[in-house]
PDB file of C-alpha atoms in Angstrom:
ATOM      1  CA  ALA D  12      15.922  -0.614   0.494  1.00 90.00           C
ATOM      2  CA  ILE D  13      14.861  -1.926  -2.896  1.00 95.00           C
ATOM      3  CA  GLN D  14      13.906   0.903  -5.249  1.00 97.00           C
ATOM      4  CA  LEU D  15      11.177   0.588  -7.856  1.00 98.00           C
ATOM      5  CA  THR D  16      11.207   2.805 -10.930  1.00 98.00           C
ATOM      6  CA  GLN D  17       7.972   3.107 -12.870  1.00 98.00           C
ATOM      7  CA  SER D  18       7.675   4.412 -16.393  1.00 98.00           C
ATOM      8  CA  PRO D  19       6.156   6.444 -17.744  1.00 97.00           C
ATOM      9  CA  SER D  20       5.155   8.734 -14.873  1.00 97.00           C
ATOM     10  CA  SER D  21       2.080   9.710 -16.862  1.00 97.00           C
ATOM     11  CA  LEU D  22       0.435   8.860 -20.134  1.00 97.00           C
ATOM     12  CA  SER D  23      -2.552   9.926 -22.198  1.00 97.00           C
ATOM     13  CA  ALA D  24      -4.638   7.263 -23.888  1.00 96.00           C
ATOM     14  CA  SER D  25      -8.025   6.752 -25.468  1.00 95.00           C
ATOM     15  CA  VAL D  26     -10.772   4.302 -24.592  1.00 95.00           C
ATOM     16  CA  GLY D  27      -9.978   1.005 -26.277  1.00 96.00           C
ATOM     17  CA  ASP D  28      -6.213   1.559 -26.336  1.00 97.00           C
ATOM     18  CA  ARG D  29      -3.731  -1.034 -25.133  1.00 97.00           C
ATOM     19  CA  VAL D  30      -1.692   0.436 -22.269  1.00 97.00           C
ATOM     20  CA  THR D  31       1.593  -0.851 -20.860  1.00 98.00           C
ATOM     21  CA  ILE D  32       3.292   0.355 -17.671  1.00 98.00           C
ATOM     22  CA  THR D  33       6.712  -0.876 -16.609  1.00 98.00           C
ATOM     23  CA  CYS D  34       8.323  -1.252 -13.204  1.00 98.00           C
ATOM     24  CA  ARG D  35      12.014  -1.904 -12.693  1.00 98.00           C
ATOM     25  CA  ALA D  36      13.489  -3.067  -9.388  1.00 98.00           C
ATOM     26  CA  SER D  37      16.966  -2.048  -8.238  1.00 97.00           C
ATOM     27  CA  GLN D  38      17.715  -5.690  -7.434  1.00 97.00           C
ATOM     28  CA  GLY D  39      16.087  -9.027  -8.152  1.00 97.00           C
ATOM     29  CA  ILE D  40      12.801  -9.641  -6.350  1.00 96.00           C
ATOM     30  CA  SER D  41      11.751 -12.924  -7.981  1.00 95.00           C
ATOM     31  CA  SER D  42       7.980 -12.570  -8.539  1.00 96.00           C
ATOM     32  CA  ALA D  43       7.237 -10.622  -5.347  1.00 96.00           C
ATOM     33  CA  LEU D  44       5.522  -7.731  -7.108  1.00 98.00           C
ATOM     34  CA  ALA D  45       2.016  -6.334  -6.914  1.00 98.00           C
ATOM     35  CA  TRP D  46       0.109  -3.686  -8.866  1.00 98.00           C
ATOM     36  CA  TYR D  47      -2.498  -1.295  -7.439  1.00 98.00           C
ATOM     37  CA  GLN D  48      -4.967   1.157  -8.930  1.00 98.00           C
ATOM     38  CA  GLN D  49      -5.843   4.353  -7.093  1.00 98.00           C
ATOM     39  CA  LYS D  50      -8.546   6.869  -7.941  1.00 97.00           C
ATOM     40  CA  PRO D  51      -8.610  10.383  -6.445  1.00 95.00           C
ATOM     41  CA  GLY D  52      -9.675  10.457  -2.807  1.00 95.00           C
ATOM     42  CA  LYS D  53      -9.852   6.670  -2.574  1.00 97.00           C
ATOM     43  CA  ALA D  54      -7.699   3.936  -1.098  1.00 98.00           C
ATOM     44  CA  PRO D  55      -5.655   1.867  -3.555  1.00 98.00           C
ATOM     45  CA  LYS D  56      -7.097  -1.347  -4.946  1.00 98.00           C
ATOM     46  CA  LEU D  57      -5.056  -4.510  -5.475  1.00 98.00           C
ATOM     47  CA  LEU D  58      -5.061  -5.641  -9.116  1.00 98.00           C
ATOM     48  CA  ILE D  59      -2.198  -8.119  -9.518  1.00 98.00           C
ATOM     49  CA  TYR D  60       0.021  -9.999  -7.042  1.00 97.00           C
ATOM     50  CA  ASP D  61       2.929 -12.400  -7.471  1.00 96.00           C
ATOM     51  CA  ALA D  62       3.693 -10.454 -10.670  1.00 97.00           C
ATOM     52  CA  SER D  63       0.973 -12.133 -12.751  1.00 98.00           C
ATOM     53  CA  SER D  64      -1.864 -13.403 -10.513  1.00 97.00           C
ATOM     54  CA  LEU D  65      -5.134 -11.557 -11.001  1.00 98.00           C
ATOM     55  CA  GLU D  66      -6.850 -10.559  -7.766  1.00 97.00           C
ATOM     56  CA  SER D  67     -10.397 -11.843  -7.398  1.00 96.00           C
ATOM     57  CA  GLY D  68     -12.972  -9.592  -9.031  1.00 96.00           C
ATOM     58  CA  VAL D  69     -10.470  -7.690 -11.200  1.00 98.00           C
ATOM     59  CA  PRO D  70     -11.387  -7.601 -14.911  1.00 97.00           C
ATOM     60  CA  SER D  71      -9.368  -9.865 -17.179  1.00 97.00           C
ATOM     61  CA  ARG D  72      -8.247  -6.921 -19.332  1.00 98.00           C
ATOM     62  CA  PHE D  73      -5.630  -6.352 -16.625  1.00 98.00           C
ATOM     63  CA  SER D  74      -2.568  -8.573 -16.756  1.00 98.00           C
ATOM     64  CA  GLY D  75       0.906  -8.612 -15.287  1.00 98.00           C
ATOM     65  CA  SER D  76       4.167 -10.195 -16.316  1.00 98.00           C
ATOM     66  CA  GLY D  77       7.844 -10.301 -15.448  1.00 98.00           C
ATOM     67  CA  SER D  78      10.237 -11.629 -12.844  1.00 97.00           C
ATOM     68  CA  GLY D  79      13.577 -10.657 -11.383  1.00 97.00           C
ATOM     69  CA  THR D  80      13.922  -6.922 -12.005  1.00 98.00           C
ATOM     70  CA  ASP D  81      11.580  -6.086 -14.898  1.00 98.00           C
ATOM     71  CA  PHE D  82       7.798  -6.126 -14.710  1.00 98.00           C
ATOM     72  CA  THR D  83       4.866  -4.984 -16.808  1.00 98.00           C
ATOM     73  CA  LEU D  84       1.225  -4.132 -16.194  1.00 98.00           C
ATOM     74  CA  THR D  85      -0.923  -4.265 -19.318  1.00 98.00           C
ATOM     75  CA  ILE D  86      -4.478  -3.060 -19.816  1.00 98.00           C
ATOM     76  CA  SER D  87      -5.607  -4.736 -23.034  1.00 97.00           C
ATOM     77  CA  SER D  88      -8.466  -2.364 -23.855  1.00 96.00           C
ATOM     78  CA  LEU D  89      -8.677   0.773 -21.728  1.00 96.00           C
ATOM     79  CA  GLN D  90     -12.118   1.484 -20.288  1.00 96.00           C
ATOM     80  CA  PRO D  91     -13.444   4.806 -18.899  1.00 94.00           C
ATOM     81  CA  GLU D  92     -13.226   3.506 -15.328  1.00 95.00           C
ATOM     82  CA  ASP D  93      -9.509   2.683 -15.770  1.00 96.00           C
ATOM     83  CA  PHE D  94      -8.358   6.298 -15.739  1.00 93.00           C
ATOM     84  CA  ALA D  95      -6.440   6.384 -12.482  1.00 97.00           C
ATOM     85  CA  THR D  96      -2.945   6.201 -11.011  1.00 98.00           C
ATOM     86  CA  TYR D  97      -1.183   2.835 -10.933  1.00 98.00           C
ATOM     87  CA  TYR D  98       1.525   1.775  -8.485  1.00 98.00           C
ATOM     88  CA  CYS D  99       3.817  -1.229  -8.360  1.00 98.00           C
ATOM     89  CA  GLN D 100       4.961  -2.593  -4.987  1.00 98.00           C
ATOM     90  CA  GLN D 101       7.607  -5.125  -4.027  1.00 97.00           C
ATOM     91  CA  PHE D 102       7.210  -7.463  -1.076  1.00 95.00           C
ATOM     92  CA  ASN D 103      10.400  -9.483  -1.488  1.00 94.00           C
ATOM     93  CA  SER D 104      11.868  -7.894   1.630  1.00 88.00           C
ATOM     94  CA  TYR D 105      10.260  -6.704   4.837  1.00 88.00           C
ATOM     95  CA  ALA D 106      11.128  -3.148   3.857  1.00 90.00           C
ATOM     96  CA  LEU D 107       8.304  -2.953   1.337  1.00 95.00           C
ATOM     97  CA  THR D 108       8.477  -0.232  -1.280  1.00 96.00           C
ATOM     98  CA  PHE D 109       6.229   1.319  -3.913  1.00 97.00           C
ATOM     99  CA  GLY D 110       7.037   2.724  -7.299  1.00 98.00           C
ATOM    100  CA  GLY D 111       6.453   6.407  -7.950  1.00 98.00           C
ATOM    101  CA  GLY D 112       3.166   5.844  -9.785  1.00 98.00           C
ATOM    102  CA  THR D 113       1.857   6.197 -13.329  1.00 98.00           C
ATOM    103  CA  LYS D 114      -1.086   8.477 -13.964  1.00 98.00           C
ATOM    104  CA  VAL D 115      -3.274   7.331 -16.853  1.00 98.00           C
ATOM    105  CA  GLU D 116      -5.221  10.243 -18.308  1.00 96.00           C
ATOM    106  CA  ILE D 117      -7.806  10.630 -21.018  1.00 87.00           C
ATOM    107  CA  LYS D 118      -6.486  11.726 -24.394  1.00 86.00           C
TER     108      LYS D 118
ATOM    109  CA  GLN R   8     -17.289  -8.330   4.793  1.00 96.00           C
ATOM    110  CA  VAL R   9     -13.839  -7.056   5.629  1.00 97.00           C
ATOM    111  CA  GLN R  10     -13.745  -3.580   7.149  1.00 98.00           C
ATOM    112  CA  LEU R  11     -10.820  -1.494   8.322  1.00 98.00           C
ATOM    113  CA  VAL R  12     -11.641   1.794  10.011  1.00 98.00           C
ATOM    114  CA  GLU R  13      -8.859   4.203  10.972  1.00 98.00           C
ATOM    115  CA  SER R  14      -9.180   6.913  13.600  1.00 97.00           C
ATOM    116  CA  GLY R  15      -6.989   9.259  15.591  1.00 97.00           C
ATOM    117  CA  GLY R  16      -5.792  11.642  12.910  1.00 97.00           C
ATOM    118  CA  GLY R  17      -5.711  15.388  13.392  1.00 97.00           C
ATOM    119  CA  VAL R  18      -3.506  18.440  13.628  1.00 98.00           C
ATOM    120  CA  VAL R  19      -0.401  18.255  15.815  1.00 98.00           C
ATOM    121  CA  GLN R  20       2.567  20.571  16.315  1.00 98.00           C
ATOM    122  CA  PRO R  21       6.068  19.590  15.209  1.00 98.00           C
ATOM    123  CA  GLY R  22       7.666  17.438  17.868  1.00 98.00           C
ATOM    124  CA  GLY R  23       4.302  16.240  19.101  1.00 98.00           C
ATOM    125  CA  SER R  24       2.750  12.785  19.295  1.00 98.00           C
ATOM    126  CA  LEU R  25      -0.335  11.069  17.972  1.00 98.00           C
ATOM    127  CA  ARG R  26      -1.725   7.533  18.134  1.00 98.00           C
ATOM    128  CA  LEU R  27      -3.665   6.109  15.231  1.00 98.00           C
ATOM    129  CA  SER R  28      -6.031   3.157  15.571  1.00 98.00           C
ATOM    130  CA  CYS R  29      -7.433   0.769  12.984  1.00 98.00           C
ATOM    131  CA  ALA R  30     -10.484  -1.280  13.957  1.00 98.00           C
ATOM    132  CA  ALA R  31     -10.756  -4.496  11.943  1.00 98.00           C
ATOM    133  CA  SER R  32     -13.782  -6.700  11.320  1.00 98.00           C
ATOM    134  CA  GLY R  33     -14.993  -9.385   8.927  1.00 98.00           C
ATOM    135  CA  PHE R  34     -11.914 -11.599   9.082  1.00 97.00           C
ATOM    136  CA  THR R  35      -9.751 -13.442  11.624  1.00 97.00           C
ATOM    137  CA  PHE R  36      -7.584 -10.463  12.577  1.00 97.00           C
ATOM    138  CA  SER R  37      -5.170 -12.532  14.660  1.00 97.00           C
ATOM    139  CA  SER R  38      -4.148 -14.579  11.610  1.00 95.00           C
ATOM    140  CA  TYR R  39      -2.978 -11.760   9.329  1.00 96.00           C
ATOM    141  CA  GLY R  40      -0.026  -9.435   9.134  1.00 95.00           C
ATOM    142  CA  MET R  41      -1.024  -5.788   9.058  1.00 96.00           C
ATOM    143  CA  HIS R  42       0.551  -2.647   7.635  1.00 97.00           C
ATOM    144  CA  TRP R  43       0.447   1.129   7.795  1.00 98.00           C
ATOM    145  CA  VAL R  44       0.920   3.054   4.551  1.00 98.00           C
ATOM    146  CA  ARG R  45       0.875   6.833   4.104  1.00 98.00           C
ATOM    147  CA  GLN R  46       0.365   9.264   1.276  1.00 98.00           C
ATOM    148  CA  ALA R  47       1.447  12.883   1.502  1.00 98.00           C
ATOM    149  CA  PRO R  48      -0.862  15.376  -0.246  1.00 97.00           C
ATOM    150  CA  GLY R  49      -0.491  15.018  -4.009  1.00 96.00           C
ATOM    151  CA  LYS R  50       2.275  12.433  -3.637  1.00 97.00           C
ATOM    152  CA  GLY R  51       2.701   8.685  -4.035  1.00 98.00           C
ATOM    153  CA  LEU R  52       2.315   5.832  -1.599  1.00 98.00           C
ATOM    154  CA  GLU R  53       4.895   5.162   1.117  1.00 98.00           C
ATOM    155  CA  TRP R  54       4.915   1.975   3.178  1.00 97.00           C
ATOM    156  CA  VAL R  55       5.405   2.840   6.876  1.00 98.00           C
ATOM    157  CA  ALA R  56       5.353  -0.294   9.033  1.00 97.00           C
ATOM    158  CA  PHE R  57       4.432  -3.991   9.191  1.00 96.00           C
ATOM    159  CA  ILE R  58       3.554  -6.211  12.124  1.00 96.00           C
ATOM    160  CA  ARG R  59       3.254  -9.975  11.983  1.00 95.00           C
ATOM    161  CA  TYR R  60       0.002 -11.707  12.892  1.00 95.00           C
ATOM    162  CA  ASP R  61       1.079 -12.346  16.484  1.00 94.00           C
ATOM    163  CA  GLY R  62       3.028  -9.129  17.036  1.00 93.00           C
ATOM    164  CA  SER R  63       6.296 -11.049  17.286  1.00 93.00           C
ATOM    165  CA  ASN R  64       8.103  -9.026  14.618  1.00 95.00           C
ATOM    166  CA  LYS R  65       7.811  -5.445  13.477  1.00 96.00           C
ATOM    167  CA  TYR R  66       9.427  -3.665  10.557  1.00 96.00           C
ATOM    168  CA  TYR R  67       9.675   0.027   9.710  1.00 97.00           C
ATOM    169  CA  ALA R  68      10.591   2.331   6.879  1.00 96.00           C
ATOM    170  CA  ASP R  69      13.865   4.157   7.511  1.00 96.00           C
ATOM    171  CA  SER R  70      11.988   7.477   7.479  1.00 97.00           C
ATOM    172  CA  VAL R  71      10.052   6.578  10.654  1.00 98.00           C
ATOM    173  CA  LYS R  72      12.368   4.141  12.430  1.00 97.00           C
ATOM    174  CA  GLY R  73      12.930   5.139  16.044  1.00 97.00           C
ATOM    175  CA  ARG R  74       9.963   7.557  16.031  1.00 98.00           C
ATOM    176  CA  PHE R  75       6.948   5.380  15.167  1.00 98.00           C
ATOM    177  CA  THR R  76       5.813   2.145  16.824  1.00 98.00           C
ATOM    178  CA  ILE R  77       3.356  -0.315  15.337  1.00 98.00           C
ATOM    179  CA  SER R  78       1.414  -2.596  17.669  1.00 98.00           C
ATOM    180  CA  ARG R  79      -1.742  -4.665  17.769  1.00 98.00           C
ATOM    181  CA  ASP R  80      -4.270  -6.003  20.250  1.00 98.00           C
ATOM    182  CA  ASN R  81      -5.683  -9.220  18.834  1.00 98.00           C
ATOM    183  CA  SER R  82      -8.262  -9.421  21.625  1.00 98.00           C
ATOM    184  CA  LYS R  83      -9.694  -6.101  20.405  1.00 98.00           C
ATOM    185  CA  ASN R  84      -9.106  -6.649  16.659  1.00 98.00           C
ATOM    186  CA  THR R  85      -7.253  -3.365  16.587  1.00 98.00           C
ATOM    187  CA  LEU R  86      -4.019  -2.143  15.012  1.00 98.00           C
ATOM    188  CA  TYR R  87      -2.150   0.902  16.298  1.00 98.00           C
ATOM    189  CA  LEU R  88       0.508   3.339  15.176  1.00 98.00           C
ATOM    190  CA  GLN R  89       2.155   5.443  17.864  1.00 98.00           C
ATOM    191  CA  MET R  90       3.821   8.438  16.237  1.00 98.00           C
ATOM    192  CA  ASN R  91       6.327  10.513  18.228  1.00 98.00           C
ATOM    193  CA  SER R  92       8.644  13.385  17.339  1.00 98.00           C
ATOM    194  CA  LEU R  93       6.405  14.299  14.442  1.00 98.00           C
ATOM    195  CA  ARG R  94       7.757  16.408  11.605  1.00 98.00           C
ATOM    196  CA  ALA R  95       6.134  18.463   8.871  1.00 98.00           C
ATOM    197  CA  GLU R  96       7.104  15.767   6.364  1.00 98.00           C
ATOM    198  CA  ASP R  97       4.946  13.240   8.264  1.00 98.00           C
ATOM    199  CA  THR R  98       1.849  15.105   7.069  1.00 98.00           C
ATOM    200  CA  ALA R  99      -0.153  12.549   5.104  1.00 98.00           C
ATOM    201  CA  VAL R 100      -3.213  10.371   4.902  1.00 98.00           C
ATOM    202  CA  TYR R 101      -2.436   7.227   6.863  1.00 98.00           C
ATOM    203  CA  TYR R 102      -3.994   3.944   5.762  1.00 98.00           C
ATOM    204  CA  CYS R 103      -4.044   0.607   7.524  1.00 98.00           C
ATOM    205  CA  ALA R 104      -3.970  -2.407   5.236  1.00 98.00           C
ATOM    206  CA  LYS R 105      -4.398  -6.164   5.561  1.00 97.00           C
ATOM    207  CA  GLY R 106      -1.990  -8.745   4.201  1.00 94.00           C
ATOM    208  CA  LEU R 107      -3.346 -10.925   1.423  1.00 93.00           C
ATOM    209  CA  GLU R 108      -2.690 -14.306   3.066  1.00 90.00           C
ATOM    210  CA  PRO R 109      -2.379 -15.572   6.657  1.00 89.00           C
ATOM    211  CA  VAL R 110       1.357 -16.224   6.470  1.00 86.00           C
ATOM    212  CA  PRO R 111       4.275 -14.825   8.505  1.00 83.00           C
ATOM    213  CA  ALA R 112       5.892 -13.182   5.469  1.00 85.00           C
ATOM    214  CA  ALA R 113       5.000  -9.726   4.223  1.00 86.00           C
ATOM    215  CA  MET R 114       2.263  -9.900   1.617  1.00 90.00           C
ATOM    216  CA  PRO R 115       0.566  -7.398  -0.685  1.00 95.00           C
ATOM    217  CA  PHE R 116      -2.523  -5.658   0.660  1.00 96.00           C
ATOM    218  CA  ASP R 117      -5.980  -6.844  -0.320  1.00 96.00           C
ATOM    219  CA  TYR R 118      -8.003  -4.523   1.925  1.00 97.00           C
ATOM    220  CA  TRP R 119      -7.363  -0.936   2.939  1.00 98.00           C
ATOM    221  CA  GLY R 120      -9.088   1.441   5.309  1.00 98.00           C
ATOM    222  CA  GLN R 121     -10.453   4.796   4.196  1.00 97.00           C
ATOM    223  CA  GLY R 122      -7.480   6.641   5.660  1.00 98.00           C
ATOM    224  CA  THR R 123      -7.048   9.252   8.382  1.00 98.00           C
ATOM    225  CA  LEU R 124      -5.338  12.595   7.812  1.00 98.00           C
ATOM    226  CA  VAL R 125      -2.432  13.635   9.997  1.00 98.00           C
ATOM    227  CA  THR R 126      -1.291  17.247   9.685  1.00 98.00           C
ATOM    228  CA  VAL R 127       1.897  18.354  11.392  1.00 98.00           C
ATOM    229  CA  SER R 128       1.948  22.126  11.573  1.00 97.00           C
ATOM    230  CA  SER R 129       2.551  24.941  14.020  1.00 94.00           C
TER     231      SER R 129
END
């Protein structure tokens, strides 16, 4: 199965900061990568698909980039409601996999 | 609006069985691939299984292969997960999720249910 490695596993940031999370795949997955946000006790929410396509209704401060094995999720200006855990997911193969998650905490 | 409502979770002994259901509404269920995803307490997300829109193909994570079976009844707009030979490490919140587009390939998930907790313990 394709493994996804997210970094960092956690970070502390302030409101207004620019935040970048990376996801590395163990083999090339073209652009078959999605990003999700999860808040405690809630189901995950789709933010980005096809590596850089913004899901409908998601604020434009979220953006994604990358292809092949290296991907990035960027939050251009962190807002209070963005403190959550973020997961990448590959759907290049039928054995879908998630990254280990990145918890974004308030500094 | 799209709704996915899971049911069937509970406490079961190791080696036991449980069947989860996911009732879907607000979209053409028979056109979309569907997934089960789980999350152990305090842990990350783990994809469990995928079934194509017509039930013709099913795929499983290695951790559940041979023990879990995904199925669907398009006449009832319902997705199922039959779980046998349950182990302590299967303890998790189980979510059903809808594929983003009505295509045969696996897609990311644009809608999720609220989850149902399965606890495997003696």
